[in-house]
Amino acid sequence: MSSNNPTSNPTADLEARIVQWEQMAREAPDDMAFFSLGNAYREAGRHSEAADAFEQAIGHNPGMSRAYEMAGRSLLADEQKDAASELLVKGYTTAAERGDVKVKNAIAELLERLGTPLPEVEDPAAKKAQVEADGRMVLDLRSGQPQPKLPGAPMKGPLGEYIYANFGQITWQQWIAQGTKVINELRLDFSRDEDQETYDRYMKEWLGITDDQLAEA
């Protein structure tokens, strides 16, 4: 239901989203379903459940650095400081390895607030350069592992070029399968611009692409 509709009920809309993502997490459990469910729980102030959902997302994708950040924030909101600190340390290392500068900096602020020392991390630029030296492989941002490069940008524009430069064939095929689930679950119709935008939003969320990363590319 559109928020521009004067009869829209934000609380009811949020509950409907929670029900939708709970169903997807049951029927097609993966990192994106649990991450989206965690965001919905967090928006509803259900911080303990949000933290659990974000940790489920991490279980499906240990490289999902934003899930560490959001799980940490949810644990802090639930007054679980020790658990938050432990998880955020892992998230800081993960974000550094993936080159997620914005997430790494956000986690660093949380750890400093908790008085937790920042762990030492490897230089991601040096690792990326080593993996990609022969031009056949790419250090995949989602998995953090070397993968064969895509044959070309999967779509036109800056987003397609960013995906080509930062994600491998294995991850892209995984997204194609995941994207099919999104299309079917949300009943997307690509003849409508808003549905194409919804698909792109979920794709960027699943891959872990932020607008800041695209702007800096």
PDB file of C-alpha atoms in Angstrom:
ATOM      1  CA  MET A   1       0.000   0.000   0.000  1.00  0.00           C
ATOM      2  CA  SER A   2       1.462   3.348  -0.999  1.00  0.00           C
ATOM      3  CA  SER A   3       2.465   5.805   1.707  1.00  0.00           C
ATOM      4  CA  ASN A   4       0.946   8.551  -0.517  1.00  0.00           C
ATOM      5  CA  ASN A   5      -2.471   7.061   0.091  1.00  0.00           C
ATOM      6  CA  PRO A   6      -4.213   9.068   2.845  1.00  0.00           C
ATOM      7  CA  THR A   7      -5.812   5.854   4.145  1.00  0.00           C
ATOM      8  CA  SER A   8      -2.439   4.125   4.472  1.00  0.00           C
ATOM      9  CA  ASN A   9      -1.739   2.652   7.893  1.00  0.00           C
ATOM     10  CA  PRO A  10       2.050   2.535   8.480  1.00  0.00           C
ATOM     11  CA  THR A  11       1.723   0.089  11.368  1.00  0.00           C
ATOM     12  CA  ALA A  12      -0.433  -2.276   9.334  1.00  0.00           C
ATOM     13  CA  ASP A  13       1.925  -1.938   6.370  1.00  0.00           C
ATOM     14  CA  LEU A  14       4.907  -2.820   8.572  1.00  0.00           C
ATOM     15  CA  GLU A  15       3.135  -5.838  10.031  1.00  0.00           C
ATOM     16  CA  ALA A  16       2.254  -6.977   6.507  1.00  0.00           C
ATOM     17  CA  ARG A  17       5.924  -6.728   5.506  1.00  0.00           C
ATOM     18  CA  ILE A  18       6.938  -8.719   8.572  1.00  0.00           C
ATOM     19  CA  VAL A  19       4.469 -11.457   7.694  1.00  0.00           C
ATOM     20  CA  GLN A  20       5.709 -11.452   4.090  1.00  0.00           C
ATOM     21  CA  TRP A  21       9.372 -11.795   5.071  1.00  0.00           C
ATOM     22  CA  GLU A  22       8.619 -14.383   7.754  1.00  0.00           C
ATOM     23  CA  GLN A  23       6.941 -16.454   5.049  1.00  0.00           C
ATOM     24  CA  MET A  24       9.875 -16.043   2.649  1.00  0.00           C
ATOM     25  CA  ALA A  25      12.344 -16.940   5.409  1.00  0.00           C
ATOM     26  CA  ARG A  26      10.387 -20.148   6.033  1.00  0.00           C
ATOM     27  CA  GLU A  27       9.845 -21.105   2.404  1.00  0.00           C
ATOM     28  CA  ALA A  28      13.142 -19.915   0.867  1.00  0.00           C
ATOM     29  CA  PRO A  29      15.543 -19.304   3.750  1.00  0.00           C
ATOM     30  CA  ASP A  30      18.583 -17.327   2.631  1.00  0.00           C
ATOM     31  CA  ASP A  31      20.572 -14.291   3.675  1.00  0.00           C
ATOM     32  CA  MET A  32      18.396 -11.744   1.878  1.00  0.00           C
ATOM     33  CA  ALA A  33      15.133 -13.047   3.344  1.00  0.00           C
ATOM     34  CA  PHE A  34      16.527 -12.964   6.880  1.00  0.00           C
ATOM     35  CA  PHE A  35      18.217  -9.591   6.361  1.00  0.00           C
ATOM     36  CA  SER A  36      14.964  -8.038   5.138  1.00  0.00           C
ATOM     37  CA  LEU A  37      13.092  -9.681   8.011  1.00  0.00           C
ATOM     38  CA  GLY A  38      15.640  -8.272  10.458  1.00  0.00           C
ATOM     39  CA  ASN A  39      15.149  -4.778   9.049  1.00  0.00           C
ATOM     40  CA  ALA A  40      11.392  -5.103   9.437  1.00  0.00           C
ATOM     41  CA  TYR A  41      11.691  -6.358  13.027  1.00  0.00           C
ATOM     42  CA  ARG A  42      14.107  -3.539  13.850  1.00  0.00           C
ATOM     43  CA  GLU A  43      11.737  -0.941  12.396  1.00  0.00           C
ATOM     44  CA  ALA A  44       9.010  -2.397  14.634  1.00  0.00           C
ATOM     45  CA  GLY A  45      11.255  -2.133  17.703  1.00  0.00           C
ATOM     46  CA  ARG A  46      11.516  -5.904  18.048  1.00  0.00           C
ATOM     47  CA  HIS A  47      15.273  -5.754  18.618  1.00  0.00           C
ATOM     48  CA  SER A  48      15.918  -9.242  19.963  1.00  0.00           C
ATOM     49  CA  GLU A  49      14.095 -10.822  17.034  1.00  0.00           C
ATOM     50  CA  ALA A  50      15.909  -8.468  14.660  1.00  0.00           C
ATOM     51  CA  ALA A  51      19.296  -9.518  16.008  1.00  0.00           C
ATOM     52  CA  ASP A  52      18.373 -13.180  15.593  1.00  0.00           C
ATOM     53  CA  ALA A  53      17.240 -12.605  11.997  1.00  0.00           C
ATOM     54  CA  PHE A  54      20.438 -10.744  11.121  1.00  0.00           C
ATOM     55  CA  GLU A  55      22.508 -13.543  12.647  1.00  0.00           C
ATOM     56  CA  GLN A  56      20.540 -16.028  10.546  1.00  0.00           C
ATOM     57  CA  ALA A  57      21.493 -13.943   7.494  1.00  0.00           C
ATOM     58  CA  ILE A  58      25.154 -14.156   8.545  1.00  0.00           C
ATOM     59  CA  GLY A  59      24.802 -17.928   8.872  1.00  0.00           C
ATOM     60  CA  HIS A  60      23.735 -18.098   5.237  1.00  0.00           C
ATOM     61  CA  ASN A  61      26.333 -15.573   4.081  1.00  0.00           C
ATOM     62  CA  PRO A  62      29.277 -14.965   6.446  1.00  0.00           C
ATOM     63  CA  GLY A  63      30.511 -12.201   4.152  1.00  0.00           C
ATOM     64  CA  MET A  64      27.391 -10.047   4.598  1.00  0.00           C
ATOM     65  CA  SER A  65      29.099  -7.260   6.507  1.00  0.00           C
ATOM     66  CA  ARG A  66      25.993  -5.087   6.828  1.00  0.00           C
ATOM     67  CA  ALA A  67      24.235  -7.903   8.660  1.00  0.00           C
ATOM     68  CA  TYR A  68      26.971  -7.802  11.319  1.00  0.00           C
ATOM     69  CA  GLU A  69      26.488  -4.057  11.718  1.00  0.00           C
ATOM     70  CA  MET A  70      22.698  -4.299  11.959  1.00  0.00           C
ATOM     71  CA  ALA A  71      22.854  -7.297  14.312  1.00  0.00           C
ATOM     72  CA  GLY A  72      25.235  -5.329  16.528  1.00  0.00           C
ATOM     73  CA  ARG A  73      22.944  -2.303  16.561  1.00  0.00           C
ATOM     74  CA  SER A  74      19.973  -4.515  17.425  1.00  0.00           C
ATOM     75  CA  LEU A  75      21.876  -6.217  20.251  1.00  0.00           C
ATOM     76  CA  LEU A  76      22.886  -2.817  21.629  1.00  0.00           C
ATOM     77  CA  ALA A  77      19.275  -1.671  21.509  1.00  0.00           C
ATOM     78  CA  ASP A  78      18.420  -4.842  23.431  1.00  0.00           C
ATOM     79  CA  GLU A  79      21.118  -4.003  26.044  1.00  0.00           C
ATOM     80  CA  GLN A  80      23.266  -7.017  25.064  1.00  0.00           C
ATOM     81  CA  LYS A  81      26.579  -5.166  24.951  1.00  0.00           C
ATOM     82  CA  ASP A  82      28.951  -8.129  25.286  1.00  0.00           C
ATOM     83  CA  ALA A  83      27.246 -10.054  22.494  1.00  0.00           C
ATOM     84  CA  ALA A  84      27.189  -6.915  20.346  1.00  0.00           C
ATOM     85  CA  SER A  85      30.900  -6.300  20.878  1.00  0.00           C
ATOM     86  CA  GLU A  86      31.843  -9.867  19.913  1.00  0.00           C
ATOM     87  CA  LEU A  87      29.739  -9.784  16.755  1.00  0.00           C
ATOM     88  CA  LEU A  88      30.882  -6.301  15.732  1.00  0.00           C
ATOM     89  CA  VAL A  89      34.551  -7.320  15.943  1.00  0.00           C
ATOM     90  CA  LYS A  90      33.839 -10.081  13.435  1.00  0.00           C
ATOM     91  CA  GLY A  91      31.882  -7.629  11.321  1.00  0.00           C
ATOM     92  CA  TYR A  92      34.726  -5.118  11.290  1.00  0.00           C
ATOM     93  CA  THR A  93      37.141  -7.755   9.990  1.00  0.00           C
ATOM     94  CA  THR A  94      34.625  -8.938   7.399  1.00  0.00           C
ATOM     95  CA  ALA A  95      33.920  -5.397   6.167  1.00  0.00           C
ATOM     96  CA  ALA A  96      37.639  -4.665   5.899  1.00  0.00           C
ATOM     97  CA  GLU A  97      38.257  -7.847   3.900  1.00  0.00           C
ATOM     98  CA  ARG A  98      35.409  -6.984   1.518  1.00  0.00           C
ATOM     99  CA  GLY A  99      36.415  -3.364   1.120  1.00  0.00           C
ATOM    100  CA  ASP A 100      33.120  -2.152   2.604  1.00  0.00           C
ATOM    101  CA  VAL A 101      34.574   1.112   3.863  1.00  0.00           C
ATOM    102  CA  LYS A 102      31.290   2.676   4.952  1.00  0.00           C
ATOM    103  CA  VAL A 103      30.261  -0.399   6.946  1.00  0.00           C
ATOM    104  CA  LYS A 104      33.749  -0.752   8.436  1.00  0.00           C
ATOM    105  CA  ASN A 105      33.691   2.871   9.598  1.00  0.00           C
ATOM    106  CA  ALA A 106      30.192   2.522  11.037  1.00  0.00           C
ATOM    107  CA  ILE A 107      31.218  -0.588  12.978  1.00  0.00           C
ATOM    108  CA  ALA A 108      34.394   1.161  14.146  1.00  0.00           C
ATOM    109  CA  GLU A 109      32.277   3.935  15.682  1.00  0.00           C
ATOM    110  CA  LEU A 110      30.162   1.365  17.521  1.00  0.00           C
ATOM    111  CA  LEU A 111      33.228  -0.490  18.820  1.00  0.00           C
ATOM    112  CA  GLU A 112      34.856   2.739  19.979  1.00  0.00           C
ATOM    113  CA  ARG A 113      31.643   3.645  21.789  1.00  0.00           C
ATOM    114  CA  LEU A 114      31.802   0.251  23.518  1.00  0.00           C
ATOM    115  CA  GLY A 115      35.481   0.698  24.344  1.00  0.00           C
ATOM    116  CA  THR A 116      36.430  -2.357  22.284  1.00  0.00           C
ATOM    117  CA  PRO A 117      39.814  -2.197  20.468  1.00  0.00           C
ATOM    118  CA  LEU A 118      39.687  -2.432  16.688  1.00  0.00           C
ATOM    119  CA  PRO A 119      41.224  -5.661  15.330  1.00  0.00           C
ATOM    120  CA  GLU A 120      44.111  -5.596  12.882  1.00  0.00           C
ATOM    121  CA  VAL A 121      43.001  -6.263   9.305  1.00  0.00           C
ATOM    122  CA  GLU A 122      44.565  -7.141   5.974  1.00  0.00           C
ATOM    123  CA  ASP A 123      44.829  -4.492   3.238  1.00  0.00           C
ATOM    124  CA  PRO A 124      41.951  -5.388   0.854  1.00  0.00           C
ATOM    125  CA  ALA A 125      43.425  -3.412  -2.054  1.00  0.00           C
ATOM    126  CA  ALA A 126      46.617  -5.502  -2.023  1.00  0.00           C
ATOM    127  CA  LYS A 127      44.646  -8.759  -1.925  1.00  0.00           C
ATOM    128  CA  LYS A 128      42.401  -7.628  -4.779  1.00  0.00           C
ATOM    129  CA  ALA A 129      45.384  -6.637  -6.923  1.00  0.00           C
ATOM    130  CA  GLN A 130      47.040 -10.012  -6.357  1.00  0.00           C
ATOM    131  CA  VAL A 131      43.915 -12.013  -7.267  1.00  0.00           C
ATOM    132  CA  GLU A 132      43.133  -9.967 -10.366  1.00  0.00           C
ATOM    133  CA  ALA A 133      46.679  -9.650 -11.731  1.00  0.00           C
ATOM    134  CA  ASP A 134      46.133 -11.970 -14.735  1.00  0.00           C
ATOM    135  CA  GLY A 135      42.763 -10.466 -15.720  1.00  0.00           C
ATOM    136  CA  ARG A 136      40.862 -13.775 -15.539  1.00  0.00           C
ATOM    137  CA  MET A 137      39.708 -13.667 -11.920  1.00  0.00           C
ATOM    138  CA  VAL A 138      37.971 -11.164  -9.674  1.00  0.00           C
ATOM    139  CA  LEU A 139      37.977 -10.926  -5.880  1.00  0.00           C
ATOM    140  CA  ASP A 140      34.244 -11.342  -5.416  1.00  0.00           C
ATOM    141  CA  LEU A 141      32.879  -8.797  -2.967  1.00  0.00           C
ATOM    142  CA  ARG A 142      30.013 -10.941  -1.744  1.00  0.00           C
ATOM    143  CA  SER A 143      31.924 -14.127  -0.989  1.00  0.00           C
ATOM    144  CA  GLY A 144      35.333 -12.586  -0.387  1.00  0.00           C
ATOM    145  CA  GLN A 145      36.794 -15.348  -2.583  1.00  0.00           C
ATOM    146  CA  PRO A 146      38.397 -15.362  -6.059  1.00  0.00           C
ATOM    147  CA  GLN A 147      35.950 -16.221  -8.858  1.00  0.00           C
ATOM    148  CA  PRO A 148      36.091 -16.283 -12.674  1.00  0.00           C
ATOM    149  CA  LYS A 149      35.186 -12.901 -14.103  1.00  0.00           C
ATOM    150  CA  LEU A 150      31.912 -12.313 -15.875  1.00  0.00           C
ATOM    151  CA  PRO A 151      32.265 -12.181 -19.681  1.00  0.00           C
ATOM    152  CA  GLY A 152      31.016  -8.602 -19.600  1.00  0.00           C
ATOM    153  CA  ALA A 153      28.823  -6.153 -17.723  1.00  0.00           C
ATOM    154  CA  PRO A 154      25.435  -7.846 -17.100  1.00  0.00           C
ATOM    155  CA  MET A 155      23.556  -4.588 -17.753  1.00  0.00           C
ATOM    156  CA  LYS A 156      24.173  -1.112 -19.089  1.00  0.00           C
ATOM    157  CA  GLY A 157      25.280   1.819 -16.992  1.00  0.00           C
ATOM    158  CA  PRO A 158      27.363   2.323 -13.842  1.00  0.00           C
ATOM    159  CA  LEU A 159      25.632  -0.486 -11.936  1.00  0.00           C
ATOM    160  CA  GLY A 160      26.477  -3.040 -14.615  1.00  0.00           C
ATOM    161  CA  GLU A 161      30.091  -1.877 -14.744  1.00  0.00           C
ATOM    162  CA  TYR A 162      30.374  -2.046 -10.949  1.00  0.00           C
ATOM    163  CA  ILE A 163      29.008  -5.583 -10.890  1.00  0.00           C
ATOM    164  CA  TYR A 164      31.436  -6.619 -13.648  1.00  0.00           C
ATOM    165  CA  ALA A 165      34.387  -5.165 -11.731  1.00  0.00           C
ATOM    166  CA  ASN A 166      33.510  -6.581  -8.320  1.00  0.00           C
ATOM    167  CA  PHE A 167      31.534  -9.832  -8.636  1.00  0.00           C
ATOM    168  CA  GLY A 168      32.243 -13.192 -10.210  1.00  0.00           C
ATOM    169  CA  GLN A 169      30.321 -15.694 -12.264  1.00  0.00           C
ATOM    170  CA  ILE A 170      29.343 -17.901  -9.323  1.00  0.00           C
ATOM    171  CA  THR A 171      27.813 -15.056  -7.356  1.00  0.00           C
ATOM    172  CA  TRP A 172      25.991 -13.690 -10.390  1.00  0.00           C
ATOM    173  CA  GLN A 173      24.405 -17.064 -11.154  1.00  0.00           C
ATOM    174  CA  GLN A 174      23.349 -17.311  -7.524  1.00  0.00           C
ATOM    175  CA  TRP A 175      21.659 -13.912  -7.838  1.00  0.00           C
ATOM    176  CA  ILE A 176      19.832 -14.990 -11.013  1.00  0.00           C
ATOM    177  CA  ALA A 177      18.312 -17.864  -9.020  1.00  0.00           C
ATOM    178  CA  GLN A 178      17.556 -15.591  -6.080  1.00  0.00           C
ATOM    179  CA  GLY A 179      16.130 -12.901  -8.350  1.00  0.00           C
ATOM    180  CA  THR A 180      13.675 -15.411  -9.785  1.00  0.00           C
ATOM    181  CA  LYS A 181      12.403 -16.041  -6.258  1.00  0.00           C
ATOM    182  CA  VAL A 182      11.993 -12.286  -5.719  1.00  0.00           C
ATOM    183  CA  ILE A 183      10.059 -11.917  -8.975  1.00  0.00           C
ATOM    184  CA  ASN A 184       7.728 -14.782  -8.099  1.00  0.00           C
ATOM    185  CA  GLU A 185       7.278 -13.886  -4.424  1.00  0.00           C
ATOM    186  CA  LEU A 186       6.585 -10.196  -5.055  1.00  0.00           C
ATOM    187  CA  ARG A 187       4.787 -10.808  -8.382  1.00  0.00           C
ATOM    188  CA  LEU A 188       6.935  -8.244 -10.159  1.00  0.00           C
ATOM    189  CA  ASP A 189       5.936  -7.036 -13.621  1.00  0.00           C
ATOM    190  CA  PHE A 190       8.887  -5.514 -15.503  1.00  0.00           C
ATOM    191  CA  SER A 191       6.548  -3.522 -17.732  1.00  0.00           C
ATOM    192  CA  ARG A 192       6.140  -1.267 -14.696  1.00  0.00           C
ATOM    193  CA  ASP A 193       9.044   1.015 -13.783  1.00  0.00           C
ATOM    194  CA  GLU A 194       8.396   0.680 -10.056  1.00  0.00           C
ATOM    195  CA  ASP A 195       8.695  -3.117 -10.243  1.00  0.00           C
ATOM    196  CA  GLN A 196      11.989  -2.855 -12.105  1.00  0.00           C
ATOM    197  CA  GLU A 197      13.208  -0.463  -9.397  1.00  0.00           C
ATOM    198  CA  THR A 198      12.096  -2.942  -6.715  1.00  0.00           C
ATOM    199  CA  TYR A 199      14.019  -5.736  -8.438  1.00  0.00           C
ATOM    200  CA  ASP A 200      17.142  -3.576  -8.714  1.00  0.00           C
ATOM    201  CA  ARG A 201      16.868  -2.601  -5.045  1.00  0.00           C
ATOM    202  CA  TYR A 202      16.742  -6.209  -3.919  1.00  0.00           C
ATOM    203  CA  MET A 203      19.608  -7.092  -6.256  1.00  0.00           C
ATOM    204  CA  LYS A 204      21.816  -4.363  -4.777  1.00  0.00           C
ATOM    205  CA  GLU A 205      20.830  -5.393  -1.259  1.00  0.00           C
ATOM    206  CA  TRP A 206      21.624  -9.052  -1.955  1.00  0.00           C
ATOM    207  CA  LEU A 207      24.970  -8.209  -3.526  1.00  0.00           C
ATOM    208  CA  GLY A 208      25.734  -5.683  -0.783  1.00  0.00           C
ATOM    209  CA  ILE A 209      26.043  -2.684  -3.125  1.00  0.00           C
ATOM    210  CA  THR A 210      25.429   0.743  -1.603  1.00  0.00           C
ATOM    211  CA  ASP A 211      24.815   4.039  -3.399  1.00  0.00           C
ATOM    212  CA  ASP A 212      28.040   5.346  -1.845  1.00  0.00           C
ATOM    213  CA  GLN A 213      30.025   2.509  -3.445  1.00  0.00           C
ATOM    214  CA  LEU A 214      28.530   3.286  -6.844  1.00  0.00           C
ATOM    215  CA  ALA A 215      29.258   6.983  -6.450  1.00  0.00           C
ATOM    216  CA  GLU A 216      32.891   6.286  -5.553  1.00  0.00           C
ATOM    217  CA  ALA A 217      33.440   3.781  -8.387  1.00  0.00           C
TER     218      ALA A 217
END
